[in-house]
Amino acid sequence: MLLNNVSAIFKKMSYAAMRAGRNPEDVKLIAVTKTVGIEAIKEAVEIGLRKFGENRVQEAQKKVMSDELRVMSERIEWHLIGHLQKNKAKYAVNLFDLIHTVDSVELAEELNKQSEKTGKIQRVLVQVKLSEEETKQGVSENEMMPLLAAIKHLYNLKLDGLMTMPPFFEDPEMARPYFKRLRELRDEAEKRGFSLPELSMGMSNDFEVAIEEGATMVRIGTAIFGEREK
Ligand SMILES: *Cc1c(COP(=O)(O)O)cnc(C)c1O
């Protein structure tokens, strides 16, 4: 079941990349495991998945530290894709290879401080909010450049790129302008001297469009593991 889902996704990812004249190897699959149990994650590792995304620090901690998954830790990369509160930065630095959701100078400074303490260089993405939705996190377009500039001076952070999450649309084409905009913002920032190779964008419903627009990481949960219970 899992294998069928995952191979179907890889196929769609490859086709989307090729349609855009891109190399399929430049797009990474982040399997989103929020609410997914340890057994299913183990199975996902066994069929070859290596990058997993969690949206809550506490839930991730249980999984990362579990006996079953700890023994596989050399093979697994954990990504934080949900909002991070400053007071959890310490735990996040211990758990995650990449934090997709840096959205303030204060959070970046705290992550830097905690990383310095443990001698880690923490990889991060800046989350940009391109819609007006109240419920979404992220910096506005105007706040993005100052945040990128601030992170440049935080030597225990390595800024790898940008992340966004458009509103949910039934029709994935509706999400295209958001993906395109994130890519434009990246290109503008690169003109100003930032190096932002990673674009984390696209979910189960719209990852093919995101890849056509330049995504290098797609975050997919439902299409791999099935509907989440709420
Ligand atoms: C849950 C979640 C996803 C995955 O969503 P699916 O629709 O299940 O693929 C991706 N990104 C973020 C930030 C999420 O919270």
GROMACS .gro file of N, CA, C and O and ligand atoms in nm, residues 32 34 55 81-82 163 165 203-205 219-223 228, ligand 1:
model
   79
   32VAL      N    1   0.541   1.357   0.520
   32VAL     CA    2   0.486   1.424   0.639
   32VAL      C    3   0.417   1.321   0.728
   32VAL      O    4   0.319   1.258   0.689
   34LYS      N    5   0.305   1.369   1.058
   34LYS     CA    6   0.223   1.413   1.172
   34LYS      C    7   0.102   1.319   1.185
   34LYS      O    8   0.042   1.283   1.082
   55ASN      N    9   0.506   1.841   1.242
   55ASN     CA   10   0.469   1.981   1.266
   55ASN      C   11   0.466   2.020   1.413
   55ASN      O   12   0.448   2.136   1.444
   81ILE      N   13   0.814   2.120   1.005
   81ILE     CA   14   0.737   2.195   0.904
   81ILE      C   15   0.625   2.277   0.967
   81ILE      O   16   0.553   2.348   0.897
   82GLY      N   17   0.609   2.268   1.099
   82GLY     CA   18   0.505   2.344   1.167
   82GLY      C   19   0.563   2.462   1.243
   82GLY      O   20   0.685   2.473   1.261
  163MET      N   21   1.026   2.872   0.235
  163MET     CA   22   0.913   2.780   0.241
  163MET      C   23   0.784   2.859   0.235
  163MET      O   24   0.778   2.972   0.287
  165MET      N   25   0.323   2.804   0.221
  165MET     CA   26   0.206   2.717   0.225
  165MET      C   27   0.086   2.800   0.179
  165MET      O   28   0.032   2.878   0.257
  203MET      N   29   0.215   2.028  -0.154
  203MET     CA   30   0.163   1.924  -0.064
  203MET      C   31   0.088   1.821  -0.149
  203MET      O   32   0.095   1.826  -0.271
  204SER      N   33   0.019   1.728  -0.085
  204SER     CA   34  -0.047   1.619  -0.159
  204SER      C   35  -0.127   1.669  -0.278
  204SER      O   36  -0.123   1.612  -0.386
  205ASN      N   37  -0.200   1.777  -0.255
  205ASN     CA   38  -0.295   1.823  -0.356
  205ASN      C   39  -0.232   1.903  -0.470
  205ASN      O   40  -0.289   1.912  -0.578
  219ARG      N   41   0.629   1.854   0.045
  219ARG     CA   42   0.592   1.798   0.176
  219ARG      C   43   0.460   1.724   0.163
  219ARG      O   44   0.354   1.786   0.150
  220ILE      N   45   0.467   1.591   0.165
  220ILE     CA   46   0.349   1.512   0.130
  220ILE      C   47   0.312   1.415   0.242
  220ILE      O   48   0.395   1.333   0.285
  221GLY      N   49   0.188   1.428   0.290
  221GLY     CA   50   0.141   1.340   0.396
  221GLY      C   51   0.031   1.247   0.347
  221GLY      O   52   0.051   1.127   0.325
  222THR      N   53  -0.088   1.305   0.327
  222THR     CA   54  -0.207   1.227   0.292
  222THR      C   55  -0.186   1.133   0.173
  222THR      O   56  -0.230   1.018   0.177
  223ALA      N   57  -0.120   1.178   0.069
  223ALA     CA   58  -0.105   1.095  -0.051
  223ALA      C   59  -0.015   0.974  -0.024
  223ALA      O   60  -0.019   0.876  -0.099
  228ARG      N   61  -0.567   1.175   0.741
  228ARG     CA   62  -0.539   1.181   0.885
  228ARG      C   63  -0.669   1.183   0.963
  228ARG      O   64  -0.765   1.245   0.919
  231LIG     C1   65   0.028   1.863   0.701
  231LIG     C2   66   0.124   1.943   0.625
  231LIG     C3   67   0.168   1.903   0.498
  231LIG     C4   68   0.117   1.778   0.427
  231LIG     O1   69  -0.015   1.792   0.387
  231LIG     P1   70  -0.087   1.679   0.298
  231LIG     O2   71  -0.200   1.751   0.236
  231LIG     O3   72  -0.130   1.572   0.392
  231LIG     O4   73   0.010   1.629   0.200
  231LIG     C5   74   0.261   1.982   0.434
  231LIG     N1   75   0.310   2.094   0.491
  231LIG     C6   76   0.271   2.135   0.612
  231LIG     C7   77   0.329   2.259   0.667
  231LIG     C8   78   0.177   2.061   0.682
  231LIG     O5   79   0.138   2.105   0.803
   0.00000   0.00000   0.00000
